[in-house]
PDB file of C-alpha atoms and ligand atoms in Angstrom:
ATOM      1  CA  UNK A  17       0.000   0.000   0.000  1.00 70.00           C
ATOM      2  CA  UNK A  18       1.238   3.485  -0.695  1.00 84.00           C
ATOM      3  CA  UNK A  19       1.934   5.691   2.268  1.00 92.00           C
ATOM      4  CA  UNK A  20       1.545   9.431   2.018  1.00 96.00           C
ATOM      5  CA  UNK A  21       4.562  11.416   3.222  1.00 97.00           C
ATOM      6  CA  UNK A  22       3.381  14.886   2.208  1.00 97.00           C
ATOM      7  CA  UNK A  23      -0.205  15.762   1.419  1.00 97.00           C
ATOM      8  CA  UNK A  24      -1.204  19.270   0.382  1.00 97.00           C
ATOM      9  CA  UNK A  25      -4.866  20.114  -0.195  1.00 97.00           C
ATOM     10  CA  UNK A  26      -6.098  23.337  -1.789  1.00 97.00           C
ATOM     11  CA  UNK A  27      -3.169  25.407  -0.580  1.00 97.00           C
ATOM     12  CA  UNK A  28      -3.350  29.126  -1.261  1.00 97.00           C
ATOM     13  CA  UNK A  29      -0.906  31.725  -0.036  1.00 97.00           C
ATOM     14  CA  UNK A  30      -0.306  35.443  -0.560  1.00 97.00           C
ATOM     15  CA  UNK A  31       2.430  37.777   0.660  1.00 95.00           C
ATOM     16  CA  UNK A  32       0.357  40.749   1.746  1.00 89.00           C
ATOM     17  CA  UNK A  33      -2.038  40.961  -1.175  1.00 86.00           C
ATOM     18  CA  UNK A  34       0.197  39.364  -3.805  1.00 92.00           C
ATOM     19  CA  UNK A  35      -1.090  35.848  -4.503  1.00 95.00           C
ATOM     20  CA  UNK A  36       1.792  33.396  -4.807  1.00 96.00           C
ATOM     21  CA  UNK A  37       0.067  30.013  -4.609  1.00 97.00           C
ATOM     22  CA  UNK A  38      -3.483  29.113  -5.593  1.00 96.00           C
ATOM     23  CA  UNK A  39      -5.277  25.834  -4.961  1.00 96.00           C
ATOM     24  CA  UNK A  40      -2.200  23.656  -4.923  1.00 97.00           C
ATOM     25  CA  UNK A  41      -2.926  19.953  -4.428  1.00 97.00           C
ATOM     26  CA  UNK A  42      -0.028  17.586  -4.170  1.00 96.00           C
ATOM     27  CA  UNK A  43       0.641  14.194  -2.730  1.00 96.00           C
ATOM     28  CA  UNK A  44       4.059  12.645  -2.283  1.00 96.00           C
ATOM     29  CA  UNK A  45       4.194   8.947  -1.442  1.00 95.00           C
ATOM     30  CA  UNK A  46       6.917   7.088   0.387  1.00 96.00           C
ATOM     31  CA  UNK A  47       9.756   6.203  -1.943  1.00 96.00           C
ATOM     32  CA  UNK A  48       9.095   8.950  -4.469  1.00 96.00           C
ATOM     33  CA  UNK A  49      11.876  11.096  -5.872  1.00 95.00           C
ATOM     34  CA  UNK A  50      10.006  14.208  -6.889  1.00 95.00           C
ATOM     35  CA  UNK A  51      11.484  17.049  -8.884  1.00 94.00           C
ATOM     36  CA  UNK A  52       9.795  20.434  -8.391  1.00 95.00           C
ATOM     37  CA  UNK A  53      10.422  22.832 -11.266  1.00 92.00           C
ATOM     38  CA  UNK A  54       9.038  26.148 -12.470  1.00 91.00           C
ATOM     39  CA  UNK A  55      10.069  29.712 -13.272  1.00 90.00           C
ATOM     40  CA  UNK A  56      11.813  32.075 -10.839  1.00 91.00           C
ATOM     41  CA  UNK A  57       9.216  33.488  -8.484  1.00 92.00           C
ATOM     42  CA  UNK A  58       6.797  30.645  -9.278  1.00 94.00           C
ATOM     43  CA  UNK A  59       6.388  29.856  -5.576  1.00 96.00           C
ATOM     44  CA  UNK A  60       8.626  26.787  -5.074  1.00 96.00           C
ATOM     45  CA  UNK A  61      10.521  28.046  -2.025  1.00 95.00           C
ATOM     46  CA  UNK A  62       7.280  29.454  -0.603  1.00 96.00           C
ATOM     47  CA  UNK A  63       5.630  26.050  -0.947  1.00 97.00           C
ATOM     48  CA  UNK A  64       8.543  24.388   0.839  1.00 96.00           C
ATOM     49  CA  UNK A  65       8.328  26.914   3.670  1.00 96.00           C
ATOM     50  CA  UNK A  66       4.644  26.028   4.003  1.00 97.00           C
ATOM     51  CA  UNK A  67       5.474  22.309   4.099  1.00 97.00           C
ATOM     52  CA  UNK A  68       8.072  22.948   6.817  1.00 95.00           C
ATOM     53  CA  UNK A  69       5.664  25.102   8.836  1.00 95.00           C
ATOM     54  CA  UNK A  70       7.795  28.244   8.400  1.00 94.00           C
ATOM     55  CA  UNK A  71       4.880  29.977   6.662  1.00 96.00           C
ATOM     56  CA  UNK A  72       1.209  29.373   7.231  1.00 95.00           C
ATOM     57  CA  UNK A  73      -1.079  28.831   4.251  1.00 97.00           C
ATOM     58  CA  UNK A  74      -4.039  31.212   3.997  1.00 97.00           C
ATOM     59  CA  UNK A  75      -6.186  28.336   2.891  1.00 97.00           C
ATOM     60  CA  UNK A  76      -5.868  24.575   2.669  1.00 97.00           C
ATOM     61  CA  UNK A  77      -4.293  21.792   4.703  1.00 97.00           C
ATOM     62  CA  UNK A  78      -0.851  20.245   5.041  1.00 97.00           C
ATOM     63  CA  UNK A  79      -0.248  16.742   6.336  1.00 97.00           C
ATOM     64  CA  UNK A  80       3.189  15.292   7.035  1.00 97.00           C
ATOM     65  CA  UNK A  81       3.459  11.549   7.550  1.00 97.00           C
ATOM     66  CA  UNK A  82      -0.357  11.513   7.682  1.00 97.00           C
ATOM     67  CA  UNK A  83      -0.507  13.948  10.581  1.00 96.00           C
ATOM     68  CA  UNK A  84      -1.892  17.481  10.386  1.00 97.00           C
ATOM     69  CA  UNK A  85       0.977  19.972  10.356  1.00 95.00           C
ATOM     70  CA  UNK A  86      -0.244  21.642  13.558  1.00 92.00           C
ATOM     71  CA  UNK A  87       0.208  18.360  15.456  1.00 93.00           C
ATOM     72  CA  UNK A  88       3.365  17.214  13.742  1.00 94.00           C
ATOM     73  CA  UNK A  89       6.386  17.009  16.031  1.00 91.00           C
ATOM     74  CA  UNK A  90       8.751  14.477  14.454  1.00 92.00           C
ATOM     75  CA  UNK A  91      10.855  17.073  12.692  1.00 91.00           C
ATOM     76  CA  UNK A  92      13.986  14.931  12.869  1.00 89.00           C
ATOM     77  CA  UNK A  93      12.320  12.676  10.257  1.00 94.00           C
ATOM     78  CA  UNK A  94      12.774  15.513   7.772  1.00 95.00           C
ATOM     79  CA  UNK A  95      16.138  16.674   6.466  1.00 93.00           C
ATOM     80  CA  UNK A  96      16.268  20.026   4.707  1.00 92.00           C
ATOM     81  CA  UNK A  97      18.898  21.774   2.619  1.00 89.00           C
ATOM     82  CA  UNK A  98      17.838  25.355   1.964  1.00 83.00           C
ATOM     83  CA  UNK A  99      18.309  27.408  -1.190  1.00 73.00           C
ATOM     84  CA  UNK A 100      20.542  29.753   0.750  1.00 66.00           C
ATOM     85  CA  UNK A 101      22.603  27.108   2.514  1.00 62.00           C
ATOM     86  CA  UNK A 102      25.274  29.630   3.368  1.00 61.00           C
ATOM     87  CA  UNK A 103      28.666  28.810   2.045  1.00 71.00           C
ATOM     88  CA  UNK A 104      31.500  29.132   4.495  1.00 74.00           C
ATOM     89  CA  UNK A 105      34.408  31.441   3.844  1.00 75.00           C
ATOM     90  CA  UNK A 106      38.013  30.442   4.181  1.00 75.00           C
ATOM     91  CA  UNK A 107      38.978  30.631   7.818  1.00 74.00           C
ATOM     92  CA  UNK A 108      35.486  29.932   9.181  1.00 79.00           C
ATOM     93  CA  UNK A 109      36.351  28.343  12.509  1.00 84.00           C
ATOM     94  CA  UNK A 110      34.603  24.980  12.219  1.00 90.00           C
ATOM     95  CA  UNK A 111      35.513  21.585  10.879  1.00 93.00           C
ATOM     96  CA  UNK A 112      33.361  19.454   8.603  1.00 95.00           C
ATOM     97  CA  UNK A 113      32.676  17.230  11.612  1.00 94.00           C
ATOM     98  CA  UNK A 114      31.404  20.174  13.653  1.00 92.00           C
ATOM     99  CA  UNK A 115      29.169  21.483  10.874  1.00 92.00           C
ATOM    100  CA  UNK A 116      27.542  18.070  10.414  1.00 94.00           C
ATOM    101  CA  UNK A 117      27.137  17.716  14.203  1.00 91.00           C
ATOM    102  CA  UNK A 118      24.938  20.810  14.144  1.00 87.00           C
ATOM    103  CA  UNK A 119      22.311  18.711  12.376  1.00 88.00           C
ATOM    104  CA  UNK A 120      21.985  16.687  15.568  1.00 85.00           C
ATOM    105  CA  UNK A 121      21.150  19.603  17.819  1.00 65.00           C
ATOM    106  CA  UNK A 122      17.413  19.077  17.436  1.00 58.00           C
ATOM    107  CA  UNK A 123      17.844  15.657  19.009  1.00 56.00           C
ATOM    108  CA  UNK A 124      20.441  16.133  21.700  1.00 56.00           C
ATOM    109  CA  UNK A 125      20.474  19.814  22.530  1.00 57.00           C
ATOM    110  CA  UNK A 126      23.610  21.827  21.966  1.00 55.00           C
ATOM    111  CA  UNK A 127      26.398  19.630  20.698  1.00 51.00           C
ATOM    112  CA  UNK A 128      28.949  20.043  23.444  1.00 59.00           C
ATOM    113  CA  UNK A 129      28.093  16.651  24.907  1.00 65.00           C
ATOM    114  CA  UNK A 130      28.347  14.405  21.874  1.00 72.00           C
ATOM    115  CA  UNK A 131      28.165  10.799  22.922  1.00 75.00           C
ATOM    116  CA  UNK A 132      30.067   8.111  21.087  1.00 80.00           C
ATOM    117  CA  UNK A 133      26.949   6.966  19.199  1.00 82.00           C
ATOM    118  CA  UNK A 134      26.352  10.530  18.043  1.00 86.00           C
ATOM    119  CA  UNK A 135      29.934  10.853  16.873  1.00 89.00           C
ATOM    120  CA  UNK A 136      29.450   7.668  14.935  1.00 92.00           C
ATOM    121  CA  UNK A 137      26.283   9.039  13.308  1.00 92.00           C
ATOM    122  CA  UNK A 138      28.154  12.147  12.246  1.00 94.00           C
ATOM    123  CA  UNK A 139      30.971  10.136  10.697  1.00 95.00           C
ATOM    124  CA  UNK A 140      28.469   7.850   8.963  1.00 94.00           C
ATOM    125  CA  UNK A 141      26.694  10.838   7.425  1.00 94.00           C
ATOM    126  CA  UNK A 142      30.011  12.259   6.207  1.00 96.00           C
ATOM    127  CA  UNK A 143      30.932   8.882   4.799  1.00 94.00           C
ATOM    128  CA  UNK A 144      27.611   8.614   2.971  1.00 89.00           C
ATOM    129  CA  UNK A 145      28.420  11.709   0.960  1.00 89.00           C
ATOM    130  CA  UNK A 146      31.916  10.393   0.206  1.00 89.00           C
ATOM    131  CA  UNK A 147      33.727  13.060   2.195  1.00 94.00           C
ATOM    132  CA  UNK A 148      35.221  11.078   5.057  1.00 96.00           C
ATOM    133  CA  UNK A 149      38.785  12.094   4.257  1.00 97.00           C
ATOM    134  CA  UNK A 150      37.751  15.710   4.893  1.00 97.00           C
ATOM    135  CA  UNK A 151      36.050  15.071   8.255  1.00 97.00           C
ATOM    136  CA  UNK A 152      38.508  17.147  10.285  1.00 96.00           C
ATOM    137  CA  UNK A 153      39.273  19.670   7.556  1.00 95.00           C
ATOM    138  CA  UNK A 154      38.218  23.265   7.994  1.00 93.00           C
ATOM    139  CA  UNK A 155      34.878  23.712   6.204  1.00 92.00           C
ATOM    140  CA  UNK A 156      36.053  26.976   4.616  1.00 90.00           C
ATOM    141  CA  UNK A 157      38.826  25.148   2.760  1.00 90.00           C
ATOM    142  CA  UNK A 158      36.354  23.032   0.788  1.00 90.00           C
ATOM    143  CA  UNK A 159      35.073  23.905  -2.688  1.00 85.00           C
ATOM    144  CA  UNK A 160      31.435  24.905  -3.223  1.00 81.00           C
ATOM    145  CA  UNK A 161      30.479  21.448  -4.475  1.00 82.00           C
ATOM    146  CA  UNK A 162      32.210  19.764  -1.550  1.00 87.00           C
ATOM    147  CA  UNK A 163      30.469  22.085   0.904  1.00 88.00           C
ATOM    148  CA  UNK A 164      27.161  21.213  -0.723  1.00 85.00           C
ATOM    149  CA  UNK A 165      27.838  17.547   0.066  1.00 87.00           C
ATOM    150  CA  UNK A 166      28.477  18.497   3.671  1.00 91.00           C
ATOM    151  CA  UNK A 167      25.109  20.277   3.844  1.00 91.00           C
ATOM    152  CA  UNK A 168      23.501  17.054   2.662  1.00 90.00           C
ATOM    153  CA  UNK A 169      25.422  15.131   5.331  1.00 93.00           C
ATOM    154  CA  UNK A 170      24.107  17.560   7.937  1.00 93.00           C
ATOM    155  CA  UNK A 171      20.563  16.886   6.694  1.00 92.00           C
ATOM    156  CA  UNK A 172      21.195  13.106   6.782  1.00 92.00           C
ATOM    157  CA  UNK A 173      22.620  12.870  10.262  1.00 92.00           C
ATOM    158  CA  UNK A 174      19.253  12.173  11.913  1.00 90.00           C
ATOM    159  CA  UNK A 175      18.434   9.360   9.458  1.00 90.00           C
ATOM    160  CA  UNK A 176      15.512  11.243   7.918  1.00 94.00           C
ATOM    161  CA  UNK A 177      12.693   9.532   6.025  1.00 96.00           C
ATOM    162  CA  UNK A 178      12.200  12.617   3.891  1.00 97.00           C
ATOM    163  CA  UNK A 179      14.839  14.882   2.409  1.00 96.00           C
ATOM    164  CA  UNK A 180      13.872  18.257   0.950  1.00 96.00           C
ATOM    165  CA  UNK A 181      16.443  20.112  -1.137  1.00 93.00           C
ATOM    166  CA  UNK A 182      15.911  23.595  -2.548  1.00 92.00           C
ATOM    167  CA  UNK A 183      18.215  24.105  -5.557  1.00 84.00           C
ATOM    168  CA  UNK A 184      21.199  22.256  -4.188  1.00 78.00           C
ATOM    169  CA  UNK A 185      23.103  22.162  -7.483  1.00 75.00           C
ATOM    170  CA  UNK A 186      23.498  25.900  -8.066  1.00 75.00           C
ATOM    171  CA  UNK A 187      27.137  26.668  -8.718  1.00 71.00           C
ATOM    172  CA  UNK A 188      28.169  23.043  -9.102  1.00 75.00           C
ATOM    173  CA  UNK A 189      29.936  22.028 -12.300  1.00 77.00           C
ATOM    174  CA  UNK A 190      28.505  19.495 -14.708  1.00 77.00           C
ATOM    175  CA  UNK A 191      30.568  16.520 -13.559  1.00 79.00           C
ATOM    176  CA  UNK A 192      29.756  17.136  -9.917  1.00 79.00           C
ATOM    177  CA  UNK A 193      26.066  17.638 -10.674  1.00 83.00           C
ATOM    178  CA  UNK A 194      26.050  14.094 -12.080  1.00 85.00           C
ATOM    179  CA  UNK A 195      27.844  12.782  -8.990  1.00 83.00           C
ATOM    180  CA  UNK A 196      25.382  14.644  -6.854  1.00 85.00           C
ATOM    181  CA  UNK A 197      22.364  13.119  -8.603  1.00 88.00           C
ATOM    182  CA  UNK A 198      23.910   9.690  -8.262  1.00 89.00           C
ATOM    183  CA  UNK A 199      24.184  10.289  -4.534  1.00 88.00           C
ATOM    184  CA  UNK A 200      20.508  11.301  -4.321  1.00 91.00           C
ATOM    185  CA  UNK A 201      19.562   8.299  -6.443  1.00 92.00           C
ATOM    186  CA  UNK A 202      21.363   5.984  -4.024  1.00 91.00           C
ATOM    187  CA  UNK A 203      19.706   7.549  -0.973  1.00 92.00           C
ATOM    188  CA  UNK A 204      16.345   7.034  -2.647  1.00 94.00           C
ATOM    189  CA  UNK A 205      16.952   3.499  -3.939  1.00 93.00           C
ATOM    190  CA  UNK A 206      19.095   1.970  -1.226  1.00 91.00           C
ATOM    191  CA  UNK A 207      17.958   3.824   1.868  1.00 90.00           C
ATOM    192  CA  UNK A 208      14.336   4.359   0.802  1.00 93.00           C
ATOM    193  CA  UNK A 209      14.489   8.083   1.571  1.00 96.00           C
ATOM    194  CA  UNK A 210      11.670  10.050  -0.047  1.00 97.00           C
ATOM    195  CA  UNK A 211      13.071  13.064  -1.874  1.00 97.00           C
ATOM    196  CA  UNK A 212      11.642  16.420  -2.858  1.00 97.00           C
ATOM    197  CA  UNK A 213      14.088  18.347  -4.987  1.00 95.00           C
ATOM    198  CA  UNK A 214      13.661  21.887  -6.306  1.00 93.00           C
ATOM    199  CA  UNK A 215      15.843  22.455  -9.318  1.00 88.00           C
ATOM    200  CA  UNK A 216      16.271  24.402 -12.521  1.00 84.00           C
ATOM    201  CA  UNK A 217      18.563  21.932 -14.213  1.00 79.00           C
ATOM    202  CA  UNK A 218      15.766  19.979 -15.821  1.00 77.00           C
ATOM    203  CA  UNK A 219      18.092  18.137 -18.196  1.00 78.00           C
ATOM    204  CA  UNK A 220      20.146  16.276 -15.598  1.00 77.00           C
ATOM    205  CA  UNK A 221      17.205  15.879 -13.224  1.00 82.00           C
ATOM    206  CA  UNK A 222      14.851  14.007 -15.559  1.00 84.00           C
ATOM    207  CA  UNK A 223      17.144  10.984 -15.620  1.00 84.00           C
ATOM    208  CA  UNK A 224      16.890  10.429 -11.898  1.00 89.00           C
ATOM    209  CA  UNK A 225      13.516  11.546 -10.555  1.00 92.00           C
ATOM    210  CA  UNK A 226      10.350   9.425 -10.556  1.00 91.00           C
ATOM    211  CA  UNK A 227       7.883  12.329 -10.673  1.00 91.00           C
ATOM    212  CA  UNK A 228       7.978  15.902 -11.860  1.00 93.00           C
ATOM    213  CA  UNK A 229       5.720  18.744 -10.830  1.00 93.00           C
ATOM    214  CA  UNK A 230       5.775  22.160 -12.372  1.00 92.00           C
ATOM    215  CA  UNK A 231       4.663  25.111 -10.263  1.00 94.00           C
ATOM    216  CA  UNK A 232       3.838  28.625 -11.359  1.00 93.00           C
ATOM    217  CA  UNK A 233       1.291  29.837  -8.830  1.00 94.00           C
ATOM    218  CA  UNK A 234      -0.793  26.798  -9.816  1.00 93.00           C
ATOM    219  CA  UNK A 235       0.463  23.276 -10.288  1.00 92.00           C
ATOM    220  CA  UNK A 236       0.566  23.091 -14.059  1.00 87.00           C
ATOM    221  CA  UNK A 237       1.922  19.641 -14.491  1.00 82.00           C
ATOM    222  CA  UNK A 238       2.303  16.499 -12.430  1.00 86.00           C
ATOM    223  CA  UNK A 239       3.480  13.349 -14.084  1.00 83.00           C
ATOM    224  CA  UNK A 240       6.351  10.984 -14.635  1.00 85.00           C
ATOM    225  CA  UNK A 241       9.544  11.827 -16.455  1.00 84.00           C
ATOM    226  CA  UNK A 242       8.299  10.336 -19.695  1.00 84.00           C
ATOM    227  CA  UNK A 243       5.298  12.622 -19.798  1.00 82.00           C
ATOM    228  CA  UNK A 244       7.405  15.596 -18.819  1.00 82.00           C
ATOM    229  CA  UNK A 245       9.952  15.060 -21.567  1.00 81.00           C
ATOM    230  CA  UNK A 246       7.070  14.720 -24.019  1.00 82.00           C
ATOM    231  CA  UNK A 247       5.969  18.308 -23.279  1.00 82.00           C
ATOM    232  CA  UNK A 248       6.598  20.609 -26.223  1.00 83.00           C
ATOM    233  CA  UNK A 249       8.296  23.991 -26.123  1.00 83.00           C
ATOM    234  CA  UNK A 250       4.831  25.470 -26.568  1.00 86.00           C
ATOM    235  CA  UNK A 251       3.451  23.629 -23.496  1.00 83.00           C
ATOM    236  CA  UNK A 252       6.407  24.746 -21.395  1.00 82.00           C
ATOM    237  CA  UNK A 253       6.227  28.324 -22.646  1.00 86.00           C
ATOM    238  CA  UNK A 254       2.576  28.462 -21.552  1.00 83.00           C
ATOM    239  CA  UNK A 255       3.498  27.187 -18.090  1.00 81.00           C
ATOM    240  CA  UNK A 256       6.522  29.443 -17.671  1.00 80.00           C
ATOM    241  CA  UNK A 257       4.837  32.485 -19.195  1.00 81.00           C
ATOM    242  CA  UNK A 258       7.790  33.165 -21.506  1.00 81.00           C
ATOM    243  CA  UNK A 259       9.407  31.354 -24.425  1.00 83.00           C
ATOM    244  CA  UNK A 260      11.207  28.161 -23.396  1.00 80.00           C
ATOM    245  CA  UNK A 261      13.720  26.389 -25.580  1.00 78.00           C
ATOM    246  CA  UNK A 262      14.303  22.756 -24.846  1.00 73.00           C
ATOM    247  CA  UNK A 263      17.923  21.695 -24.799  1.00 65.00           C
ATOM    248  CA  UNK A 264      18.142  17.985 -25.454  1.00 60.00           C
ATOM    249  CA  UNK A 265      20.627  16.055 -23.366  1.00 56.00           C
ATOM    250  CA  UNK A 266      22.075  13.138 -25.233  1.00 52.00           C
ATOM    251  CA  UNK A 267      24.229  10.739 -23.288  1.00 47.00           C
TER     252      UNK A 267
HETATM  253  N1  ATP B 305       9.233  37.579   2.263  1.00 60.34           N
HETATM  254  C1  ATP B 305       8.612  37.926   1.129  1.00 60.34           C
HETATM  255  N2  ATP B 305       7.807  39.006   1.082  1.00 60.34           N
HETATM  256  C2  ATP B 305       7.165  39.354  -0.058  1.00 60.34           C
HETATM  257  N3  ATP B 305       7.249  38.658  -1.208  1.00 60.34           N
HETATM  258  C3  ATP B 305       8.037  37.580  -1.215  1.00 60.34           C
HETATM  259  C4  ATP B 305       8.760  37.148  -0.053  1.00 60.34           C
HETATM  260  N4  ATP B 305       9.452  36.031  -0.368  1.00 60.34           N
HETATM  261  C5  ATP B 305       9.184  35.776  -1.663  1.00 60.34           C
HETATM  262  N5  ATP B 305       8.332  36.698  -2.178  1.00 60.34           N
HETATM  263  C6  ATP B 305       7.792  36.703  -3.544  1.00 60.34           C
HETATM  264  O1  ATP B 305       7.032  35.524  -3.729  1.00 60.34           O
HETATM  265  C7  ATP B 305       7.192  35.047  -5.053  1.00 60.34           C
HETATM  266  C8  ATP B 305       7.570  33.571  -5.006  1.00 60.34           C
HETATM  267  O2  ATP B 305       8.864  33.445  -4.435  1.00 60.34           O
HETATM  268  P1  ATP B 305       9.576  32.057  -4.242  1.00 60.34           P
HETATM  269  O3  ATP B 305      10.840  32.330  -3.542  1.00 60.34           O
HETATM  270  O4  ATP B 305       8.631  31.109  -3.618  1.00 60.34           O
HETATM  271  O5  ATP B 305       9.831  31.611  -5.743  1.00 60.34           O
HETATM  272  P2  ATP B 305      10.692  30.386  -6.319  1.00 60.34           P
HETATM  273  O6  ATP B 305       9.798  29.591  -7.193  1.00 60.34           O
HETATM  274  O7  ATP B 305      11.362  29.693  -5.201  1.00 60.34           O
HETATM  275  O8  ATP B 305      11.751  31.146  -7.236  1.00 60.34           O
HETATM  276  P3  ATP B 305      13.290  30.778  -7.557  1.00 60.34           P
HETATM  277  O9  ATP B 305      13.272  29.756  -8.645  1.00 60.34           O
HETATM  278  O10 ATP B 305      13.848  32.081  -8.059  1.00 60.34           O
HETATM  279  O11 ATP B 305      13.955  30.324  -6.303  1.00 60.34           O
HETATM  280  C9  ATP B 305       8.222  35.942  -5.712  1.00 60.34           C
HETATM  281  O12 ATP B 305       7.535  36.873  -6.535  1.00 60.34           O
HETATM  282  C10 ATP B 305       8.887  36.638  -4.564  1.00 60.34           C
HETATM  283  O13 ATP B 305       9.288  37.927  -4.924  1.00 60.34           O
HETATM  284 MG1   MG B 306      13.308  29.370  -4.651  1.00 60.34          MG
END
């Protein structure tokens, strides 16, 4: 039987009087790898803030793991990497290990009393993103793509059932984007983590996700990759509200 992880019903939201989301209905089942696409300002980050309870919808209901948002308390089941995951400058006084430990704070309080099992969790998370040799390196010495992996590790440290990522591949070069998608693919396939990924790089994404939704105030499209890639430039231009040219990725 399918199990609903996120259920949104008739969500509407406006900043002051500017409507951003209207009547959004969306269901994400356990095991899905959903790609959320749409034009800049289409409301993707706003929708994620509503899912995470950081903003309250004007209308509609949100359920997480089949519980109404207002009653939901198991936040450690959800890992989140934000669009503005701040990058660390050279000289920032924290190691990779310390940054990933911060992901545990929700569970154990401030991280000064890390027990051995917590230390192990932190190292496991760093290992999962293939960065173990950097565990005690200063975070500021890592490249942007490497830091992005560390943000994922921080989101993984509580063993989440759901991972939400808002444009995690910005500023990552082509080769590392592929590596990054392979990592997400593994987390989805091998660990059964449900994924919601906001992205603009629709070419690379379509090879890995199971579902695609396209948001521009309304949900304009929800289907599998096959149906998405069958959309014409005309369909996409209507959704995006400006001309869209499809770049075919041939591998
Ligand atoms: N705090 C705010 N106050 C007022 N308007 C806001 C606020 N945050 C976002 N907006 C507006 O809401 C709209 C949707 O923004 P949102 O960040 O959800 O878009 P997005 O789909 O995530 O875009 P992008 O692809 O550029 O990240 C935009 O027009 C934005 O200007
Ligand atoms: Mg956004």
